[in-house]
Amino acid sequence: MRITQEADYALRAIYYLSTLDAGARASANVIAKEQNIPLRFLLKLLQKLRDAGLVESFMGVNGGYALSKQPKDISFLDVIEAIDGPIYINRCLYDPEECNNLGVEYCSIHKALHQVQEKLKKDLSSINFQHILDENGSKEV
Amino acid sequence: MRITQEADYALRAIYYLSTLDAGARASANVIAKEQNIPLRFLLKLLQKLRDAGLVESFMGVNGGYALSKQPKDISFLDVIEAIDGPIYINRCLYDPEECNNLGVEYCSIHKALHQVQEKLKKDLSSINFQHILDENGSKEV
DNA sequence: TGAATGTACACCAAGTTAGTATAATATTGC
DNA sequence: GCAATATTATACTAACTTGGTGTACATTCA
C-alpha cells in the first residue's frame, strides 16, 4: 500500500520546478542536487513526466525541464499515476479477470474496496502544487 | 499502491467466517474451497490473523477457525494491517531515517501524503464485516 | 491407534523496485 | 565546425517482495 520511491522523487522534482518562475527551466543535474535524487534515475522518471504532459524538456546547452502547466493545475494524483500507473488498491480492481472470487460486480468486499479506492484518488487529486508552495511560503524559516 | 493478494484472501476468509453462526468453526479446508484460496497459503495467513487476535484456532479433529470478535468489531483495516503490516503510503512515513529530503517534519509533500494516509486508514477502519453481511443479505439472489 | 486437523520452518520461482552503464543525439556559443 | 552541455534511448542488474509449495510434526477425538 505504498507509492514507489520513484513517485516520491517525482513529486519532489515537480515541487522544485514549481518553485521557479513560470516557464523557467532547470537541468536534471540541478534538480538532482537540490532534491537529493540519483541523477540517472531522475532522468528516467522525467521522461515519464514528459510523456504524461506534466513537464516539457529542452535539449542542448541551456536545456532542461520546465512545468508545462501551472502548479495549481498539477495534482499529486497526476504525478503518482504518471509514474506508477493507475491506482488500483487490489488486483481484482485492476484486472477483473484475475478475480478468483465471484467477480467484482458480485463481491461486496471488492465493491467496498472500490469505494475506498475512489476516495483515495479523490484525496490525491485534491492536492495541487500551489497548495504546497503556499504552505511552504507561509512557514519559511 | 495495492493491498497484497494475501490481504485480499484474508478479507475473504474473515468474511466467510462472518457468515457462520457466532462462535462456529470452519476448517481451513472448507474456507479454502469456499473462497477459492490455495490451502497452504491460507493456513499461513490464518496464523497472522490469529496472532492479530482476529480469529481463534482449534487443533485436532473438529478443529478449525472461528472469529474471536463479532463481525461488527472487525474492520478492513484490522485485517489488512494484520497481514501486510501497518499502512504507510510512502517510505518516509514508514521510516523517517530513510527520508532523503529534509525530513517529514519539514517537508510539505510528506506532510500532505501523511494526511492522505490517515484518511485512507480512517476509511478502511470504517468498514466492518457486519456492513458486508448486511449488504450481501439484502441482495441475496 | 488412526484419521483429521492445525503448526512450524524452510524453500523457491517470478515479478518489482531502485538504480547503474553506455552510447547516441540535439543545441548553443565561440 | 567544434567543444561543451544537455537530453534520449536502451539495456543491464542486485536486492527485495510476493505468492506459493514441501515436509515433518503436534494435537484432538472416536
Short mmCIF file of C-alpha atoms (C1' of nucleotides) in Angstrom, two decimals:
data_model
loop_
_atom_site.label_atom_id
_atom_site.label_comp_id
_atom_site.label_asym_id
_atom_site.label_seq_id
_atom_site.Cartn_x
_atom_site.Cartn_y
_atom_site.Cartn_z
CA MET A 1 0.00 0.00 0.00
CA ARG A 2 2.74 2.43 -0.92
CA ILE A 3 3.68 4.77 -3.68
CA THR A 4 7.09 3.91 -5.07
CA GLN A 5 10.24 5.80 -4.22
CA GLU A 6 10.25 6.87 -7.86
CA ALA A 7 6.86 8.57 -7.43
CA ASP A 8 8.14 10.27 -4.28
CA TYR A 9 11.11 11.60 -6.25
CA ALA A 10 8.76 12.76 -8.99
CA LEU A 11 6.64 14.73 -6.53
CA ARG A 12 9.76 16.46 -5.32
CA ALA A 13 11.02 17.16 -8.83
CA ILE A 14 7.70 18.74 -9.75
CA TYR A 15 7.74 20.64 -6.50
CA TYR A 16 11.18 22.02 -7.28
CA LEU A 17 10.07 23.16 -10.74
CA SER A 18 7.04 24.77 -9.10
CA THR A 19 9.28 26.99 -7.03
CA LEU A 20 10.82 28.53 -10.16
CA ASP A 21 9.42 31.45 -12.13
CA ALA A 22 6.69 30.41 -14.55
CA GLY A 23 8.25 28.82 -17.61
CA ALA A 24 11.76 28.72 -16.14
CA ARG A 25 13.92 25.68 -16.86
CA ALA A 26 16.12 23.64 -14.58
CA SER A 27 18.55 20.96 -15.72
CA ALA A 28 18.24 17.44 -14.39
CA ASN A 29 21.59 18.00 -12.72
CA VAL A 30 20.29 20.91 -10.69
CA ILE A 31 17.06 19.16 -9.77
CA ALA A 32 19.01 16.08 -8.70
CA LYS A 33 21.29 18.10 -6.45
CA GLU A 34 18.58 20.29 -4.98
CA GLN A 35 16.28 17.39 -4.18
CA ASN A 36 18.91 14.74 -3.49
CA ILE A 37 17.74 12.36 -6.19
CA PRO A 38 20.11 9.99 -8.08
CA LEU A 39 20.68 11.74 -11.43
CA ARG A 40 20.27 8.81 -13.79
CA PHE A 41 17.15 7.67 -12.02
CA LEU A 42 15.76 11.18 -12.19
CA LEU A 43 16.43 11.39 -15.93
CA LYS A 44 14.38 8.29 -16.46
CA LEU A 45 11.42 9.41 -14.42
CA LEU A 46 11.41 12.83 -16.06
CA GLN A 47 10.66 11.04 -19.32
CA LYS A 48 7.51 9.63 -17.77
CA LEU A 49 6.51 13.08 -16.53
CA ARG A 50 7.09 14.43 -20.03
CA ASP A 51 5.10 11.62 -21.65
CA ALA A 52 2.27 12.42 -19.23
CA GLY A 53 2.38 16.06 -20.34
CA LEU A 54 3.38 17.42 -16.96
CA VAL A 55 6.76 18.83 -17.97
CA GLU A 56 8.44 19.93 -21.18
CA SER A 57 12.05 19.08 -21.94
CA PHE A 58 14.66 21.05 -23.88
CA MET A 59 17.84 19.50 -25.24
CA GLY A 60 21.23 21.02 -25.61
CA VAL A 61 23.11 23.75 -23.81
CA ASN A 62 20.74 25.73 -21.57
CA GLY A 63 18.27 22.89 -21.94
CA GLY A 64 16.44 21.31 -19.04
CA TYR A 65 12.92 20.86 -17.87
CA ALA A 66 10.01 23.18 -17.15
CA LEU A 67 6.45 22.64 -15.99
CA SER A 68 4.01 22.53 -18.87
CA LYS A 69 1.13 23.64 -16.63
CA GLN A 70 0.72 25.94 -13.68
CA PRO A 71 1.43 24.44 -10.26
CA LYS A 72 -2.25 24.79 -9.35
CA ASP A 73 -3.13 22.53 -12.28
CA ILE A 74 -0.88 19.64 -11.30
CA SER A 75 -2.20 17.29 -8.62
CA PHE A 76 -0.48 14.60 -6.59
CA LEU A 77 -2.63 12.07 -8.39
CA ASP A 78 -1.38 13.32 -11.78
CA VAL A 79 2.22 12.81 -10.74
CA ILE A 80 1.77 9.48 -8.98
CA GLU A 81 -0.20 7.97 -11.82
CA ALA A 82 2.28 9.31 -14.39
CA ILE A 83 4.98 7.32 -12.61
CA ASP A 84 3.33 4.29 -11.04
CA GLY A 85 0.43 3.91 -13.45
CA PRO A 86 -3.24 4.00 -12.47
CA ILE A 87 -4.03 3.41 -8.83
CA TYR A 88 -5.80 0.15 -8.07
CA ILE A 89 -5.80 -0.89 -4.45
CA ASN A 90 -6.27 -4.55 -5.23
CA ARG A 91 -5.72 -6.99 -8.01
CA CYS A 92 -9.38 -7.57 -8.82
CA LEU A 93 -9.99 -3.90 -9.34
CA TYR A 94 -7.08 -3.79 -11.75
CA ASP A 95 -8.00 -6.86 -13.74
CA PRO A 96 -11.44 -8.34 -13.07
CA GLU A 97 -10.31 -11.45 -14.94
CA GLU A 98 -7.95 -12.11 -12.06
CA CYS A 99 -10.72 -12.01 -9.50
CA ASN A 100 -10.91 -15.58 -8.25
CA ASN A 101 -13.99 -14.77 -6.26
CA LEU A 102 -17.38 -14.20 -7.87
CA GLY A 103 -16.21 -11.14 -9.74
CA VAL A 104 -16.13 -7.52 -8.75
CA GLU A 105 -19.77 -6.92 -9.54
CA TYR A 106 -20.98 -9.60 -7.17
CA CYS A 107 -18.39 -9.35 -4.44
CA SER A 108 -19.20 -6.97 -1.62
CA ILE A 109 -15.64 -6.91 -0.43
CA HIS A 110 -14.34 -5.72 -3.73
CA LYS A 111 -17.14 -3.22 -4.04
CA ALA A 112 -16.21 -1.79 -0.67
CA LEU A 113 -12.53 -1.63 -1.65
CA HIS A 114 -13.52 0.12 -4.83
CA GLN A 115 -15.20 2.86 -2.85
CA VAL A 116 -12.11 3.29 -0.68
CA GLN A 117 -10.01 3.48 -3.81
CA GLU A 118 -12.11 6.21 -5.31
CA LYS A 119 -11.93 8.26 -2.13
CA LEU A 120 -8.18 7.85 -2.10
CA LYS A 121 -7.89 9.03 -5.68
CA LYS A 122 -10.13 11.98 -4.92
CA ASP A 123 -7.97 12.95 -1.97
CA LEU A 124 -4.81 12.73 -4.02
CA SER A 125 -6.32 14.74 -6.84
CA SER A 126 -7.40 17.47 -4.44
CA ILE A 127 -3.81 18.33 -3.56
CA ASN A 128 -2.01 20.53 -6.07
CA PHE A 129 1.41 22.10 -6.06
CA GLN A 130 0.15 25.61 -5.47
CA HIS A 131 -1.11 24.33 -2.11
CA ILE A 132 2.33 23.04 -1.31
CA LEU A 133 4.01 26.29 -2.37
CA ASP A 134 1.59 28.31 -0.25
CA GLU A 135 2.17 26.13 2.76
CA ASN A 136 5.92 26.35 2.43
CA GLY A 137 5.89 30.06 1.74
CA SER A 138 3.99 30.83 4.91
CA LYS A 139 6.37 28.77 7.02
CA GLU A 140 9.67 29.85 5.51
CA VAL A 141 12.34 29.89 8.20
CA MET B 1 -0.48 1.34 -4.11
CA ARG B 2 -2.10 -2.04 -3.60
CA ILE B 3 -3.02 -4.38 -0.83
CA THR B 4 -1.43 -7.78 -1.39
CA GLN B 5 -3.27 -10.77 -2.73
CA GLU B 6 -2.72 -12.30 0.68
CA ALA B 7 -4.68 -9.47 2.34
CA ASP B 8 -7.44 -9.91 -0.21
CA TYR B 9 -7.63 -13.61 0.67
CA ALA B 10 -7.68 -12.70 4.36
CA LEU B 11 -10.63 -10.36 3.89
CA ARG B 12 -12.50 -13.17 2.19
CA ALA B 13 -11.58 -15.70 4.86
CA ILE B 14 -12.85 -13.38 7.57
CA TYR B 15 -15.92 -12.71 5.52
CA TYR B 16 -16.61 -16.41 5.24
CA LEU B 17 -16.27 -16.88 8.99
CA SER B 18 -18.63 -13.93 9.46
CA THR B 19 -21.36 -15.74 7.58
CA LEU B 20 -21.34 -18.58 10.11
CA ASP B 21 -23.25 -18.68 13.37
CA ALA B 22 -21.49 -16.81 16.17
CA GLY B 23 -18.66 -18.94 17.52
CA ALA B 24 -18.95 -21.59 14.81
CA ARG B 25 -15.77 -23.11 13.41
CA ALA B 26 -14.72 -23.83 9.87
CA SER B 27 -11.67 -25.82 8.86
CA ALA B 28 -9.04 -24.29 6.63
CA ASN B 29 -10.01 -26.86 4.05
CA VAL B 30 -13.58 -25.63 3.90
CA ILE B 31 -12.59 -21.96 3.85
CA ALA B 32 -10.11 -22.65 1.07
CA LYS B 33 -12.71 -24.39 -1.05
CA GLU B 34 -15.50 -21.92 -0.39
CA GLN B 35 -13.36 -18.90 -1.12
CA ASN B 36 -11.08 -20.43 -3.74
CA ILE B 37 -7.85 -19.78 -1.84
CA PRO B 38 -4.77 -22.05 -2.07
CA LEU B 39 -4.91 -24.15 1.11
CA ARG B 40 -1.29 -23.91 2.25
CA PHE B 41 -1.23 -20.21 1.63
CA LEU B 42 -4.44 -19.81 3.59
CA LEU B 43 -3.03 -21.77 6.52
CA LYS B 44 -0.13 -19.39 6.70
CA LEU B 45 -2.20 -16.25 6.61
CA LEU B 46 -4.61 -17.64 9.21
CA GLN B 47 -1.66 -17.67 11.60
CA LYS B 48 -1.26 -13.96 11.11
CA LEU B 49 -4.94 -13.40 11.72
CA ARG B 50 -4.67 -15.47 14.88
CA ASP B 51 -1.58 -13.59 16.06
CA ALA B 52 -3.51 -10.36 15.50
CA GLY B 53 -6.33 -11.66 17.68
CA LEU B 54 -8.91 -11.70 14.92
CA VAL B 55 -9.54 -15.44 14.88
CA GLU B 56 -9.11 -18.36 17.26
CA SER B 57 -7.80 -21.71 16.11
CA PHE B 58 -8.61 -25.19 17.36
CA MET B 59 -6.44 -28.20 16.71
CA GLY B 60 -7.42 -31.78 16.14
CA VAL B 61 -10.47 -33.46 14.69
CA ASN B 62 -13.36 -30.97 14.51
CA GLY B 63 -10.82 -28.21 14.88
CA GLY B 64 -10.72 -25.18 12.67
CA TYR B 65 -11.04 -21.45 12.96
CA ALA B 66 -13.63 -19.09 14.40
CA LEU B 67 -13.85 -15.34 14.70
CA SER B 68 -12.71 -14.12 18.08
CA LYS B 69 -14.84 -10.98 17.80
CA GLN B 70 -18.18 -10.09 16.35
CA PRO B 71 -18.20 -9.18 12.64
CA LYS B 72 -19.13 -5.62 13.52
CA ASP B 73 -15.93 -5.33 15.54
CA ILE B 74 -13.57 -6.36 12.75
CA SER B 75 -12.67 -3.69 10.23
CA PHE B 76 -10.97 -3.92 6.85
CA LEU B 77 -8.05 -2.01 8.35
CA ASP B 78 -7.69 -4.64 11.09
CA VAL B 79 -7.43 -7.42 8.56
CA ILE B 80 -5.19 -5.63 6.08
CA GLU B 81 -2.75 -4.50 8.74
CA ALA B 82 -2.73 -7.95 10.32
CA ILE B 83 -1.48 -9.32 7.01
CA ASP B 84 0.50 -6.57 5.31
CA GLY B 85 1.65 -4.71 8.39
CA PRO B 86 0.91 -1.07 9.15
CA ILE B 87 -0.13 1.06 6.19
CA TYR B 88 2.39 3.67 5.15
CA ILE B 89 1.83 5.19 1.75
CA ASN B 90 5.44 6.17 1.28
CA ARG B 91 8.88 5.25 2.51
CA CYS B 92 9.49 8.42 4.53
CA LEU B 93 6.32 7.93 6.51
CA TYR B 94 7.42 4.42 7.34
CA ASP B 95 10.98 5.22 8.30
CA PRO B 96 11.83 8.92 8.67
CA GLU B 97 15.50 7.93 8.67
CA GLU B 98 15.08 6.99 5.03
CA CYS B 99 13.74 10.39 4.10
CA ASN B 100 16.43 11.83 1.89
CA ASN B 101 14.66 15.14 1.79
CA LEU B 102 14.59 17.49 4.76
CA GLY B 103 12.67 15.07 6.92
CA VAL B 104 8.98 14.51 7.33
CA GLU B 105 8.52 17.38 9.73
CA TYR B 106 9.88 19.94 7.32
CA CYS B 107 8.69 18.54 4.04
CA SER B 108 5.30 19.73 2.88
CA ILE B 109 4.98 16.92 0.38
CA HIS B 110 5.35 14.28 3.03
CA LYS B 111 3.03 16.13 5.34
CA ALA B 112 0.38 16.16 2.64
CA LEU B 113 0.90 12.47 1.98
CA HIS B 114 0.56 11.82 5.67
CA GLN B 115 -2.86 13.42 5.68
CA VAL B 116 -3.95 11.31 2.74
CA GLN B 117 -2.67 8.23 4.54
CA GLU B 118 -4.66 8.99 7.65
CA LYS B 119 -7.83 9.49 5.64
CA LEU B 120 -7.24 6.20 3.90
CA LYS B 121 -6.80 4.40 7.20
CA LYS B 122 -9.92 6.02 8.55
CA ASP B 123 -11.90 4.90 5.52
CA LEU B 124 -10.63 1.35 5.85
CA SER B 125 -11.38 1.25 9.54
CA SER B 126 -14.93 2.47 8.96
CA ILE B 127 -15.83 -0.68 7.04
CA ASN B 128 -16.65 -3.69 9.19
CA PHE B 129 -17.86 -7.15 8.31
CA GLN B 130 -21.37 -6.61 9.59
CA HIS B 131 -21.70 -3.99 6.86
CA ILE B 132 -20.65 -6.54 4.29
CA LEU B 133 -23.03 -9.16 5.64
CA ASP B 134 -25.91 -6.69 5.59
CA GLU B 135 -25.18 -5.66 2.05
CA ASN B 136 -24.99 -9.23 0.85
CA GLY B 137 -28.05 -10.32 2.77
CA SER B 138 -30.22 -7.65 1.16
CA LYS B 139 -29.04 -8.63 -2.30
CA GLU B 140 -29.17 -12.42 -1.96
CA VAL B 141 -30.18 -13.95 -5.26
"C1'" DT C 1 -4.35 -46.29 17.19
"C1'" DG C 2 -5.55 -43.68 13.20
"C1'" DA C 3 -7.76 -40.06 10.84
"C1'" DA C 4 -8.47 -35.23 10.78
"C1'" DT C 5 -6.94 -31.22 11.86
"C1'" DG C 6 -3.62 -27.16 12.85
"C1'" DT C 7 1.70 -25.68 13.49
"C1'" DA C 8 6.39 -24.67 12.25
"C1'" DC C 9 10.00 -23.99 9.31
"C1'" DA C 10 12.22 -23.99 5.13
"C1'" DC C 11 12.37 -23.39 0.33
"C1'" DC C 12 11.64 -21.32 -4.33
"C1'" DA C 13 10.24 -19.01 -8.89
"C1'" DA C 14 8.64 -14.89 -10.79
"C1'" DG C 15 7.96 -10.14 -10.61
"C1'" DT C 16 9.02 -5.48 -8.96
"C1'" DT C 17 11.93 -1.82 -7.47
"C1'" DA C 18 15.70 1.18 -7.40
"C1'" DG C 19 19.48 2.17 -9.54
"C1'" DT C 20 23.64 2.00 -12.98
"C1'" DA C 21 26.08 1.84 -17.66
"C1'" DT C 22 26.86 3.11 -22.25
"C1'" DA C 23 26.28 5.31 -26.34
"C1'" DA C 24 23.84 8.45 -29.15
"C1'" DT C 25 21.51 12.92 -30.33
"C1'" DA C 26 20.36 17.90 -30.03
"C1'" DT C 27 21.52 22.82 -29.02
"C1'" DT C 28 24.30 26.71 -28.13
"C1'" DG C 29 28.23 29.69 -28.33
"C1'" DC C 30 32.69 30.59 -29.99
"C1'" DG D 1 32.88 23.29 -37.46
"C1'" DC D 2 33.75 22.05 -32.84
"C1'" DA D 3 33.53 21.69 -27.98
"C1'" DA D 4 30.64 21.76 -24.13
"C1'" DT D 5 26.29 20.97 -22.11
"C1'" DA D 6 22.12 18.75 -22.12
"C1'" DT D 7 18.58 15.24 -23.02
"C1'" DT D 8 17.34 10.50 -25.06
"C1'" DA D 9 17.33 5.59 -25.64
"C1'" DT D 10 18.31 1.08 -24.47
"C1'" DA D 11 19.94 -2.34 -21.71
"C1'" DC D 12 21.51 -4.37 -17.57
"C1'" DT D 13 21.47 -5.82 -12.60
"C1'" DA D 14 21.29 -6.65 -7.47
"C1'" DA D 15 18.13 -6.81 -3.82
"C1'" DC D 16 13.67 -7.32 -2.24
"C1'" DT D 17 8.79 -8.75 -2.28
"C1'" DT D 18 5.15 -11.69 -3.45
"C1'" DG D 19 2.66 -15.78 -3.93
"C1'" DG D 20 3.06 -20.18 -3.31
"C1'" DT D 21 4.78 -25.18 -2.14
"C1'" DG D 22 7.00 -29.14 0.70
"C1'" DT D 23 7.95 -31.75 4.64
"C1'" DA D 24 7.69 -33.06 9.13
"C1'" DC D 25 5.44 -32.64 13.42
"C1'" DA D 26 1.76 -31.89 17.22
"C1'" DT D 27 -2.94 -32.20 18.87
"C1'" DT D 28 -7.56 -33.97 19.34
"C1'" DC D 29 -11.31 -37.14 19.00
"C1'" DA D 30 -13.53 -41.56 18.26
#
